[in-house]
Amino acid sequence: MSDQQRQLSLNAFIYPAGHHESAWRHPLTTPERLYDVSYFQDIARTAEAAKLDAIFFADGPALRSDVEHGAAGALEPITLLTAIATATDRIGLIATASTTYFEPYNLARLFASLDHISRGRAGWNIVTTGTDLAAANFGLAGHPDHADRYARAREFVDATVKLWDSWEDDAILIDRTAGIYADPSKIHEINYVGRHLRVRGPFNASRSPQGHPVLVQAGASNEGRAFAGQYAEAIFTAHQRLSDGQAFYADVKQRATQYGRNPDHVKILPGISPFLGDTEAEARDLEREFNELTSPEYGLAQLESLTGSSVRHLDLDAPVPAGLFGDAGDVTDNQQSRLQVIAGIVERENPTLRGLLHRLAGARGHRVVVGTPVQVADTIEEWFTQGAADGFNVMPPYYPGGLEVFAEKVVPILQERGLFRTEYSGATLRDHFGLPRPESQYADTSGAVAL
């Protein structure tokens, strides 16, 4: 696909008060509204007015953050997106849900319902959950290891898609004269049996508008990239340098090709967190304001959570020891993708511990860009045209204003350059991403199991 034909995909990654860890303390934000559905509906309308592809909520089944110093806790995202669906018309709706702490049938129902209610705008960000804190919330003695989580995840996605496919598109007849609502020969038990999961089916709802919700994935370890190449239709990732983004992009596209997939149907969307000002100096002053509000206690806890390494014994104003994250691996061969990003920052920039905390405060290892709207647009264009991204997961440092200024000042530049739509050309999230609607895998099956 030529650059002239390609169009950017842009999502708004909604992190309640903003992606900077001290956003809730800044007067530009309203943390009092983080449990107010109208707050999120307003944000979604801003994204939709800018013709963004989707909004996205991360989630996890445990309280991970230091609630004393950070705005921790959140509404359940699928429920929240259902409320947002009623207040919007076109914007895609992506939520995170764990293959470790759900079962395929109930997760399939949640996302199929969202896809029906939104008329085809749902996306599922597939995660295996990376924190041990979740296990105790589900009565488990421990969190499964990395390999077991991905083995279960593969079975989980296979079973879930089979459930979504178990009603063929033309199963519902509504023949009032004959008294036939649906054709049972077009509704199938899936009888899925794996090492981790067993699901009989069939599903108890008809096929949703998109065929099934868009499959999104965010893991970048070896297992994560292999999983993405096999299943993901959009990938959220974190890179600091263009070269790292290019290496990841080429690797995942090649993996998709090896699975017999069209690499153009795998959208790679790195995170970008823009501090915007009319001048670069204004943007840097704004970033400094946010950094000055950070709590070292919170930042240290977050760093230890990301890296699994103890850092509290280190001097905040001394350089981070070069070998502290020496076992991180690299961007194309590692099991600890976020640790690799942090190790790269330490190696290239030789920051003090306080400086590293400030670097990570902006977006937890995603790329922070500080500058004018033109400078931010230039960065987006460079990564898009130089083989590092199909678009971006936009992570404003503060909400709602950070998204508003991006929509008002950066999006028009991208539109003027012919890189981003000026109007929606379709109604579903698949339309926005340029993805095909999948056929039911049972559509041509002759031996259907009658109910």
CSV table of C-alpha atoms in Angstrom, one decimal:
chain,number,residue,atom,x,y,z
A,1,MET,CA,0.0,0.0,0.0
A,2,SER,CA,1.5,3.3,-1.0
A,3,ASP,CA,2.0,6.2,1.4
A,4,GLN,CA,-0.5,8.2,-0.7
A,5,GLN,CA,-3.2,5.6,0.0
A,6,ARG,CA,-2.4,5.1,3.6
A,7,GLN,CA,-4.2,7.0,6.3
A,8,LEU,CA,-3.2,7.3,9.9
A,9,SER,CA,-5.1,5.6,12.6
A,10,LEU,CA,-5.4,7.7,15.8
A,11,ASN,CA,-6.8,6.5,19.1
A,12,ALA,CA,-7.4,8.4,22.3
A,13,PHE,CA,-6.1,6.4,25.2
A,14,ILE,CA,-8.2,7.6,28.1
A,15,TYR,CA,-6.4,7.4,31.4
A,16,PRO,CA,-8.8,9.2,33.7
A,17,ALA,CA,-7.1,12.4,34.8
A,18,GLY,CA,-4.3,12.1,32.2
A,19,HIS,CA,-1.2,10.0,31.4
A,20,HIS,CA,1.2,12.1,33.5
A,21,GLU,CA,1.2,10.6,37.0
A,22,SER,CA,0.6,14.0,38.6
A,23,ALA,CA,-2.1,15.1,36.3
A,24,TRP,CA,-4.7,14.8,39.1
A,25,ARG,CA,-2.9,17.5,41.1
A,26,HIS,CA,-2.8,20.0,38.2
A,27,PRO,CA,-5.5,22.7,38.0
A,28,LEU,CA,-6.2,21.8,34.4
A,29,THR,CA,-7.8,18.5,35.5
A,30,THR,CA,-10.9,17.6,37.4
A,31,PRO,CA,-10.2,14.4,39.4
A,32,GLU,CA,-13.5,15.0,41.2
A,33,ARG,CA,-15.2,13.7,38.0
A,34,LEU,CA,-13.4,10.4,37.5
A,35,TYR,CA,-16.5,8.4,38.4
A,36,ASP,CA,-18.9,10.7,36.5
A,37,VAL,CA,-20.0,9.0,33.2
A,38,SER,CA,-20.6,12.4,31.6
A,39,TYR,CA,-16.9,13.3,32.0
A,40,PHE,CA,-16.0,10.3,29.8
A,41,GLN,CA,-18.8,10.9,27.3
A,42,ASP,CA,-17.6,14.5,26.9
A,43,ILE,CA,-14.0,13.2,26.1
A,44,ALA,CA,-15.4,10.7,23.6
A,45,ARG,CA,-17.4,13.4,21.9
A,46,THR,CA,-14.1,15.4,21.5
A,47,ALA,CA,-12.4,12.4,20.0
A,48,GLU,CA,-15.3,11.8,17.7
A,49,ALA,CA,-15.5,15.4,16.5
A,50,ALA,CA,-11.8,15.1,15.6
A,51,LYS,CA,-12.7,12.0,13.6
A,52,LEU,CA,-10.4,9.8,15.7
A,53,ASP,CA,-10.6,6.0,15.1
A,54,ALA,CA,-11.3,5.0,18.7
A,55,ILE,CA,-11.1,5.6,22.4
A,56,PHE,CA,-9.4,3.1,24.5
A,57,PHE,CA,-9.5,2.1,28.2
A,58,ALA,CA,-6.8,0.0,29.9
A,59,ASP,CA,-7.8,-2.1,32.8
A,60,GLY,CA,-6.7,-4.7,35.3
A,61,PRO,CA,-8.4,-6.8,38.0
A,62,ALA,CA,-6.4,-5.4,40.9
A,63,LEU,CA,-5.6,-2.1,42.5
A,64,ARG,CA,-2.0,-1.7,41.4
A,65,SER,CA,-1.1,2.0,42.0
A,66,ASP,CA,-0.1,3.8,45.1
A,67,VAL,CA,-3.6,5.2,46.0
A,68,GLU,CA,-2.1,7.6,48.5
A,69,HIS,CA,-0.2,9.5,45.9
A,70,GLY,CA,-1.9,8.7,42.6
A,71,ALA,CA,-5.4,8.8,41.2
A,72,ALA,CA,-5.9,5.0,41.3
A,73,GLY,CA,-9.1,3.0,40.7
A,74,ALA,CA,-11.5,3.2,37.7
A,75,LEU,CA,-14.9,2.2,36.4
A,76,GLU,CA,-15.2,-1.1,34.7
A,77,PRO,CA,-14.4,-0.3,31.0
A,78,ILE,CA,-16.9,-2.4,29.1
A,79,THR,CA,-19.8,-1.0,31.2
A,80,LEU,CA,-18.4,2.5,30.7
A,81,LEU,CA,-18.0,2.1,27.0
A,82,THR,CA,-21.6,0.9,26.7
A,83,ALA,CA,-22.7,4.2,28.3
A,84,ILE,CA,-20.4,6.1,26.0
A,85,ALA,CA,-21.9,4.2,23.0
A,86,THR,CA,-25.2,5.8,23.7
A,87,ALA,CA,-23.7,9.3,23.6
A,88,THR,CA,-21.7,8.9,20.4
A,89,ASP,CA,-22.2,7.7,16.8
A,90,ARG,CA,-19.0,6.8,15.1
A,91,ILE,CA,-16.0,6.6,17.5
A,92,GLY,CA,-14.6,3.1,18.1
A,93,LEU,CA,-14.8,1.7,21.6
A,94,ILE,CA,-11.9,-0.5,22.8
A,95,ALA,CA,-11.6,-2.0,26.3
A,96,THR,CA,-9.0,-4.2,28.0
A,97,ALA,CA,-10.1,-7.6,29.4
A,98,SER,CA,-7.9,-10.4,30.7
A,99,THR,CA,-7.7,-13.9,29.3
A,100,THR,CA,-6.4,-15.1,32.7
A,101,TYR,CA,-9.3,-13.8,34.9
A,102,PHE,CA,-12.3,-14.1,32.6
A,103,GLU,CA,-13.8,-17.2,30.9
A,104,PRO,CA,-14.5,-17.2,27.2
A,105,TYR,CA,-18.3,-17.3,27.4
A,106,ASN,CA,-18.9,-14.4,29.7
A,107,LEU,CA,-16.3,-12.2,28.0
A,108,ALA,CA,-17.7,-13.1,24.6
A,109,ARG,CA,-21.1,-11.9,25.8
A,110,LEU,CA,-19.8,-8.6,27.1
A,111,PHE,CA,-18.0,-7.6,23.9
A,112,ALA,CA,-20.7,-9.0,21.6
A,113,SER,CA,-23.3,-6.9,23.5
A,114,LEU,CA,-21.1,-3.8,23.2
A,115,ASP,CA,-20.7,-4.4,19.5
A,116,HIS,CA,-24.5,-4.8,19.1
A,117,ILE,CA,-25.3,-1.8,21.2
A,118,SER,CA,-22.8,0.5,19.4
A,119,ARG,CA,-23.7,-0.9,16.0
A,120,GLY,CA,-20.3,-2.2,15.3
A,121,ARG,CA,-17.7,-0.1,17.2
A,122,ALA,CA,-16.3,-2.6,19.7
A,123,GLY,CA,-12.7,-3.7,20.1
A,124,TRP,CA,-11.1,-6.1,22.7
A,125,ASN,CA,-7.6,-5.3,24.0
A,126,ILE,CA,-6.4,-8.8,24.9
A,127,VAL,CA,-4.1,-9.0,27.9
A,128,THR,CA,-2.9,-11.9,30.0
A,129,THR,CA,-2.5,-9.7,33.1
A,130,GLY,CA,1.0,-9.0,34.4
A,131,THR,CA,0.6,-8.5,38.1
A,132,ASP,CA,0.6,-11.0,40.9
A,133,LEU,CA,-1.9,-8.9,42.8
A,134,ALA,CA,-4.8,-10.2,40.8
A,135,ALA,CA,-4.5,-13.8,41.8
A,136,ALA,CA,-5.7,-13.3,45.4
A,137,ASN,CA,-8.8,-11.4,44.2
A,138,PHE,CA,-9.9,-14.6,42.4
A,139,GLY,CA,-9.0,-17.0,45.3
A,140,LEU,CA,-5.9,-18.3,43.6
A,141,ALA,CA,-2.7,-19.2,45.3
A,142,GLY,CA,-0.5,-17.5,42.7
A,143,HIS,CA,-0.4,-15.8,39.3
A,144,PRO,CA,0.3,-18.2,36.4
A,145,ASP,CA,3.7,-17.8,34.8
A,146,HIS,CA,4.3,-16.0,31.5
A,147,ALA,CA,4.3,-19.1,29.2
A,148,ASP,CA,1.1,-20.6,30.8
A,149,ARG,CA,-0.7,-17.3,30.5
A,150,TYR,CA,0.0,-17.1,26.8
A,151,ALA,CA,-0.9,-20.7,26.2
A,152,ARG,CA,-4.3,-20.1,27.9
A,153,ALA,CA,-4.6,-16.8,25.9
A,154,ARG,CA,-4.3,-18.7,22.6
A,155,GLU,CA,-7.0,-21.1,23.6
A,156,PHE,CA,-9.1,-18.3,25.0
A,157,VAL,CA,-9.1,-16.3,21.8
A,158,ASP,CA,-9.8,-19.4,19.6
A,159,ALA,CA,-12.8,-20.4,21.8
A,160,THR,CA,-14.1,-16.8,22.0
A,161,VAL,CA,-14.0,-16.3,18.2
A,162,LYS,CA,-15.7,-19.6,17.7
A,163,LEU,CA,-18.5,-18.5,20.0
A,164,TRP,CA,-18.9,-15.2,18.1
A,165,ASP,CA,-19.0,-17.2,14.8
A,166,SER,CA,-21.4,-19.9,16.1
A,167,TRP,CA,-24.4,-18.1,14.6
A,168,GLU,CA,-24.0,-17.7,10.9
A,169,ASP,CA,-24.9,-14.3,9.5
A,170,ASP,CA,-28.1,-15.5,8.0
A,171,ALA,CA,-29.3,-17.7,11.0
A,172,ILE,CA,-32.1,-15.4,11.9
A,173,LEU,CA,-35.1,-15.7,9.6
A,174,ILE,CA,-38.1,-14.1,11.4
A,175,ASP,CA,-40.5,-15.9,9.2
A,176,ARG,CA,-43.8,-15.0,10.9
A,177,THR,CA,-45.9,-17.0,8.5
A,178,ALA,CA,-44.1,-20.2,9.0
A,179,GLY,CA,-43.5,-19.5,12.7
A,180,ILE,CA,-39.7,-19.9,12.4
A,181,TYR,CA,-37.5,-17.3,14.1
A,182,ALA,CA,-34.1,-18.9,13.3
A,183,ASP,CA,-32.6,-21.7,11.3
A,184,PRO,CA,-31.1,-24.2,13.8
A,185,SER,CA,-28.8,-25.7,11.1
A,186,LYS,CA,-27.0,-22.3,11.0
A,187,ILE,CA,-26.3,-22.2,14.8
A,188,HIS,CA,-23.4,-24.4,15.9
A,189,GLU,CA,-22.0,-26.0,19.1
A,190,ILE,CA,-18.3,-25.2,19.1
A,191,ASN,CA,-17.2,-28.1,21.3
A,192,TYR,CA,-13.9,-26.5,22.1
A,193,VAL,CA,-11.5,-28.7,24.1
A,194,GLY,CA,-8.0,-27.5,25.0
A,195,ARG,CA,-5.5,-28.0,27.7
A,196,HIS,CA,-6.7,-25.0,29.7
A,197,LEU,CA,-10.3,-24.5,28.5
A,198,ARG,CA,-13.4,-26.4,27.5
A,199,VAL,CA,-16.4,-24.6,26.0
A,200,ARG,CA,-19.4,-26.3,24.4
A,201,GLY,CA,-21.4,-23.5,23.0
A,202,PRO,CA,-23.3,-22.4,20.9
A,203,PHE,CA,-23.4,-18.7,21.8
A,204,ASN,CA,-26.7,-17.2,23.0
A,205,ALA,CA,-26.7,-14.2,20.8
A,206,SER,CA,-26.6,-13.6,17.0
A,207,ARG,CA,-23.4,-12.6,15.2
A,208,SER,CA,-22.6,-8.9,15.9
A,209,PRO,CA,-22.3,-6.1,13.3
A,210,GLN,CA,-18.6,-6.4,12.8
A,211,GLY,CA,-18.7,-10.2,12.6
A,212,HIS,CA,-16.7,-10.0,15.8
A,213,PRO,CA,-15.1,-7.1,17.7
A,214,VAL,CA,-11.6,-6.0,16.5
A,215,LEU,CA,-8.9,-7.9,18.3
A,216,VAL,CA,-6.3,-5.7,19.9
A,217,GLN,CA,-3.1,-6.7,21.7
A,218,ALA,CA,-0.4,-4.8,23.7
A,219,GLY,CA,2.3,-7.4,24.6
A,220,ALA,CA,5.7,-6.9,23.1
A,221,SER,CA,7.7,-9.8,24.6
A,222,ASN,CA,8.7,-12.7,22.4
A,223,GLU,CA,5.4,-14.5,23.3
A,224,GLY,CA,3.5,-11.2,22.9
A,225,ARG,CA,4.8,-10.6,19.4
A,226,ALA,CA,4.1,-14.2,18.3
A,227,PHE,CA,0.6,-13.9,19.7
A,228,ALA,CA,0.1,-10.6,17.9
A,229,GLY,CA,1.3,-12.0,14.6
A,230,GLN,CA,-1.2,-14.8,14.9
A,231,TYR,CA,-4.3,-12.9,16.2
A,232,ALA,CA,-4.0,-9.1,16.6
A,233,GLU,CA,-5.7,-6.7,14.2
A,234,ALA,CA,-4.2,-3.7,16.1
A,235,ILE,CA,-1.2,-3.6,18.4
A,236,PHE,CA,-0.5,-1.0,21.1
A,237,THR,CA,3.2,-0.7,21.8
A,238,ALA,CA,5.8,1.5,23.4
A,239,HIS,CA,9.1,2.8,21.8
A,240,GLN,CA,11.4,5.7,22.4
A,241,ARG,CA,13.4,5.7,19.2
A,242,LEU,CA,12.4,5.5,15.6
A,243,SER,CA,14.8,2.7,15.0
A,244,ASP,CA,13.3,0.6,17.7
A,245,GLY,CA,9.8,1.3,16.3
A,246,GLN,CA,11.0,0.3,12.8
A,247,ALA,CA,12.5,-3.0,14.1
A,248,PHE,CA,9.3,-3.9,16.0
A,249,TYR,CA,7.1,-2.9,13.1
A,250,ALA,CA,9.1,-5.1,10.6
A,251,ASP,CA,9.2,-8.0,13.0
A,252,VAL,CA,5.4,-8.1,13.8
A,253,LYS,CA,4.5,-7.6,10.1
A,254,GLN,CA,6.7,-10.5,9.1
A,255,ARG,CA,5.2,-12.7,11.8
A,256,ALA,CA,1.7,-11.9,10.5
A,257,THR,CA,2.8,-12.9,7.0
A,258,GLN,CA,4.2,-16.2,8.3
A,259,TYR,CA,0.7,-17.0,9.7
A,260,GLY,CA,-0.7,-16.3,6.2
A,261,ARG,CA,-2.2,-13.0,7.1
A,262,ASN,CA,-2.2,-9.7,5.2
A,263,PRO,CA,0.2,-7.5,7.1
A,264,ASP,CA,-1.8,-4.4,6.1
A,265,HIS,CA,-4.6,-5.9,8.4
A,266,VAL,CA,-2.3,-5.6,11.4
A,267,LYS,CA,-2.2,-2.0,12.6
A,268,ILE,CA,0.8,-1.1,14.8
A,269,LEU,CA,0.1,1.9,17.0
A,270,PRO,CA,2.8,3.1,19.3
A,271,GLY,CA,1.9,5.4,22.2
A,272,ILE,CA,2.7,9.1,22.0
A,273,SER,CA,2.1,11.6,24.9
A,274,PRO,CA,2.3,15.2,23.6
A,275,PHE,CA,2.9,18.3,25.7
A,276,LEU,CA,1.8,21.1,23.4
A,277,GLY,CA,2.5,24.8,23.4
A,278,ASP,CA,2.4,27.6,20.9
A,279,THR,CA,6.2,27.6,21.3
A,280,GLU,CA,8.6,24.9,22.3
A,281,ALA,CA,9.5,26.9,25.4
A,282,GLU,CA,5.8,27.0,26.4
A,283,ALA,CA,5.5,23.3,26.0
A,284,ARG,CA,8.6,22.6,28.1
A,285,ASP,CA,7.3,24.9,30.8
A,286,LEU,CA,4.1,23.0,30.9
A,287,GLU,CA,5.9,19.7,31.2
A,288,ARG,CA,8.0,21.2,34.0
A,289,GLU,CA,4.9,22.2,35.8
A,290,PHE,CA,3.6,18.6,35.8
A,291,ASN,CA,7.0,17.1,36.8
A,292,GLU,CA,7.3,19.5,39.7
A,293,LEU,CA,4.0,18.0,41.1
A,294,THR,CA,5.3,14.4,41.1
A,295,SER,CA,5.8,12.5,44.4
A,296,PRO,CA,9.0,10.5,44.5
A,297,GLU,CA,7.3,7.8,46.6
A,298,TYR,CA,4.8,7.2,43.8
A,299,GLY,CA,7.4,7.2,41.0
A,300,LEU,CA,9.7,4.8,42.9
A,301,ALA,CA,6.8,2.4,43.4
A,302,GLN,CA,5.8,2.6,39.7
A,303,LEU,CA,9.4,2.0,38.6
A,304,GLU,CA,9.8,-1.0,40.8
A,305,SER,CA,6.5,-2.3,39.5
A,306,LEU,CA,7.6,-1.9,35.9
A,307,THR,CA,11.1,-3.4,36.3
A,308,GLY,CA,10.9,-5.8,39.2
A,309,SER,CA,14.1,-4.2,40.6
A,310,SER,CA,14.6,-2.5,43.9
A,311,VAL,CA,15.6,1.1,43.5
A,312,ARG,CA,14.6,2.8,46.9
A,313,HIS,CA,18.2,2.5,48.2
A,314,LEU,CA,19.5,4.7,45.4
A,315,ASP,CA,20.2,8.4,45.7
A,316,LEU,CA,17.5,10.4,43.9
A,317,ASP,CA,20.0,12.9,42.6
A,318,ALA,CA,22.8,10.4,41.5
A,319,PRO,CA,22.9,8.8,38.1
A,320,VAL,CA,21.1,5.5,37.8
A,321,PRO,CA,23.7,2.6,37.8
A,322,ALA,CA,24.3,1.6,34.3
A,323,GLY,CA,24.0,-2.1,35.0
A,324,LEU,CA,20.8,-2.0,37.0
A,325,PHE,CA,18.6,-3.1,34.1
A,326,GLY,CA,21.4,-4.9,32.2
A,327,ASP,CA,19.3,-8.1,31.7
A,328,ALA,CA,16.6,-6.3,29.8
A,329,GLY,CA,17.4,-7.7,26.3
A,330,ASP,CA,16.6,-5.8,23.2
A,331,VAL,CA,13.6,-4.7,21.2
A,332,THR,CA,13.5,-7.7,18.9
A,333,ASP,CA,14.5,-10.5,21.4
A,334,ASN,CA,13.3,-10.0,24.9
A,335,GLN,CA,10.7,-11.2,27.4
A,336,GLN,CA,10.5,-7.9,29.3
A,337,SER,CA,9.5,-5.3,26.7
A,338,ARG,CA,8.8,-2.3,29.1
A,339,LEU,CA,12.0,-3.1,31.0
A,340,GLN,CA,13.9,-2.9,27.8
A,341,VAL,CA,12.5,0.6,27.1
A,342,ILE,CA,13.6,1.8,30.5
A,343,ALA,CA,17.0,0.3,30.1
A,344,GLY,CA,17.4,2.1,26.8
A,345,ILE,CA,16.7,5.4,28.4
A,346,VAL,CA,19.3,4.8,31.2
A,347,GLU,CA,21.9,3.7,28.6
A,348,ARG,CA,21.4,6.6,26.2
A,349,GLU,CA,20.7,9.5,28.6
A,350,ASN,CA,22.5,8.6,31.8
A,351,PRO,CA,19.8,10.2,33.9
A,352,THR,CA,19.7,10.7,37.7
A,353,LEU,CA,17.1,8.6,39.4
A,354,ARG,CA,14.9,11.7,39.8
A,355,GLY,CA,15.3,12.5,36.1
A,356,LEU,CA,14.4,8.9,35.2
A,357,LEU,CA,11.3,9.2,37.4
A,358,HIS,CA,10.3,12.4,35.5
A,359,ARG,CA,10.9,10.7,32.1
A,360,LEU,CA,8.6,7.9,33.1
A,361,ALA,CA,6.0,10.1,34.9
A,362,GLY,CA,4.8,11.3,31.5
A,363,ALA,CA,3.5,8.0,30.1
A,364,ARG,CA,5.1,5.0,31.8
A,365,GLY,CA,7.7,4.4,29.1
A,366,HIS,CA,5.8,5.6,26.1
A,367,ARG,CA,7.3,8.3,24.0
A,368,VAL,CA,6.7,11.9,25.3
A,369,VAL,CA,7.0,14.6,22.7
A,370,VAL,CA,7.3,18.2,23.9
A,371,GLY,CA,6.8,20.9,21.4
A,372,THR,CA,4.6,22.9,19.1
A,373,PRO,CA,1.7,21.3,17.1
A,374,VAL,CA,3.9,21.3,14.0
A,375,GLN,CA,6.7,19.5,15.8
A,376,VAL,CA,4.3,16.9,17.2
A,377,ALA,CA,2.8,16.4,13.7
A,378,ASP,CA,6.3,16.1,12.2
A,379,THR,CA,7.1,13.3,14.6
A,380,ILE,CA,3.8,11.5,13.8
A,381,GLU,CA,4.5,11.8,10.1
A,382,GLU,CA,8.1,10.6,10.3
A,383,TRP,CA,7.2,7.4,12.2
A,384,PHE,CA,4.2,6.8,9.9
A,385,THR,CA,6.1,7.3,6.6
A,386,GLN,CA,9.4,5.7,7.8
A,387,GLY,CA,8.0,2.2,8.6
A,388,ALA,CA,7.6,2.5,12.4
A,389,ALA,CA,3.8,3.0,12.8
A,390,ASP,CA,0.4,2.7,11.1
A,391,GLY,CA,-0.8,5.4,13.5
A,392,PHE,CA,-0.7,6.2,17.2
A,393,ASN,CA,-2.3,5.7,20.5
A,394,VAL,CA,-2.5,9.3,21.6
A,395,MET,CA,-1.9,9.6,25.4
A,396,PRO,CA,-2.5,13.2,26.5
A,397,PRO,CA,-0.7,14.0,29.7
A,398,TYR,CA,-3.8,15.6,31.1
A,399,TYR,CA,-7.6,15.3,30.4
A,400,PRO,CA,-9.7,16.7,29.0
A,401,GLY,CA,-7.6,19.7,27.8
A,402,GLY,CA,-4.7,17.7,26.5
A,403,LEU,CA,-7.0,15.9,24.0
A,404,GLU,CA,-8.8,19.1,23.2
A,405,VAL,CA,-5.6,20.9,22.2
A,406,PHE,CA,-4.4,17.9,20.2
A,407,ALA,CA,-7.7,17.7,18.4
A,408,GLU,CA,-7.8,21.5,17.8
A,409,LYS,CA,-4.1,22.0,16.7
A,410,VAL,CA,-2.4,18.8,15.6
A,411,VAL,CA,-5.2,17.0,13.8
A,412,PRO,CA,-5.8,19.8,11.3
A,413,ILE,CA,-2.1,19.8,10.4
A,414,LEU,CA,-2.3,16.0,9.7
A,415,GLN,CA,-5.4,16.6,7.7
A,416,GLU,CA,-3.8,19.3,5.6
A,417,ARG,CA,-0.9,17.0,4.9
A,418,GLY,CA,-3.4,14.3,3.6
A,419,LEU,CA,-2.4,11.9,6.4
A,420,PHE,CA,-5.7,11.8,8.3
A,421,ARG,CA,-9.4,11.7,7.4
A,422,THR,CA,-11.5,14.8,7.4
A,423,GLU,CA,-14.7,12.8,7.7
A,424,TYR,CA,-15.5,9.2,8.6
A,425,SER,CA,-16.0,7.0,5.6
A,426,GLY,CA,-17.6,4.1,7.5
A,427,ALA,CA,-19.6,3.4,10.6
A,428,THR,CA,-17.7,0.6,12.3
A,429,LEU,CA,-14.3,0.3,14.0
A,430,ARG,CA,-13.3,-2.1,11.3
A,431,ASP,CA,-14.2,0.6,8.7
A,432,HIS,CA,-12.0,3.2,10.5
A,433,PHE,CA,-9.0,0.8,10.7
A,434,GLY,CA,-9.5,-0.4,7.1
A,435,LEU,CA,-10.0,-4.0,8.3
A,436,PRO,CA,-12.3,-6.5,6.5
A,437,ARG,CA,-15.3,-8.0,8.2
A,438,PRO,CA,-14.5,-11.7,8.9
A,439,GLU,CA,-16.8,-14.4,7.7
A,440,SER,CA,-18.1,-16.9,10.2
A,441,GLN,CA,-15.8,-20.0,10.2
A,442,TYR,CA,-19.0,-22.1,10.2
A,443,ALA,CA,-20.5,-20.4,7.1
A,444,ASP,CA,-19.6,-23.3,4.8
A,445,THR,CA,-20.0,-26.1,7.3
A,446,SER,CA,-22.3,-28.8,6.0
A,447,GLY,CA,-22.6,-30.9,9.2
A,448,ALA,CA,-24.2,-28.4,11.5
A,449,VAL,CA,-25.3,-29.5,14.9
A,450,ALA,CA,-29.0,-28.8,15.3
A,451,LEU,CA,-30.3,-27.5,18.6
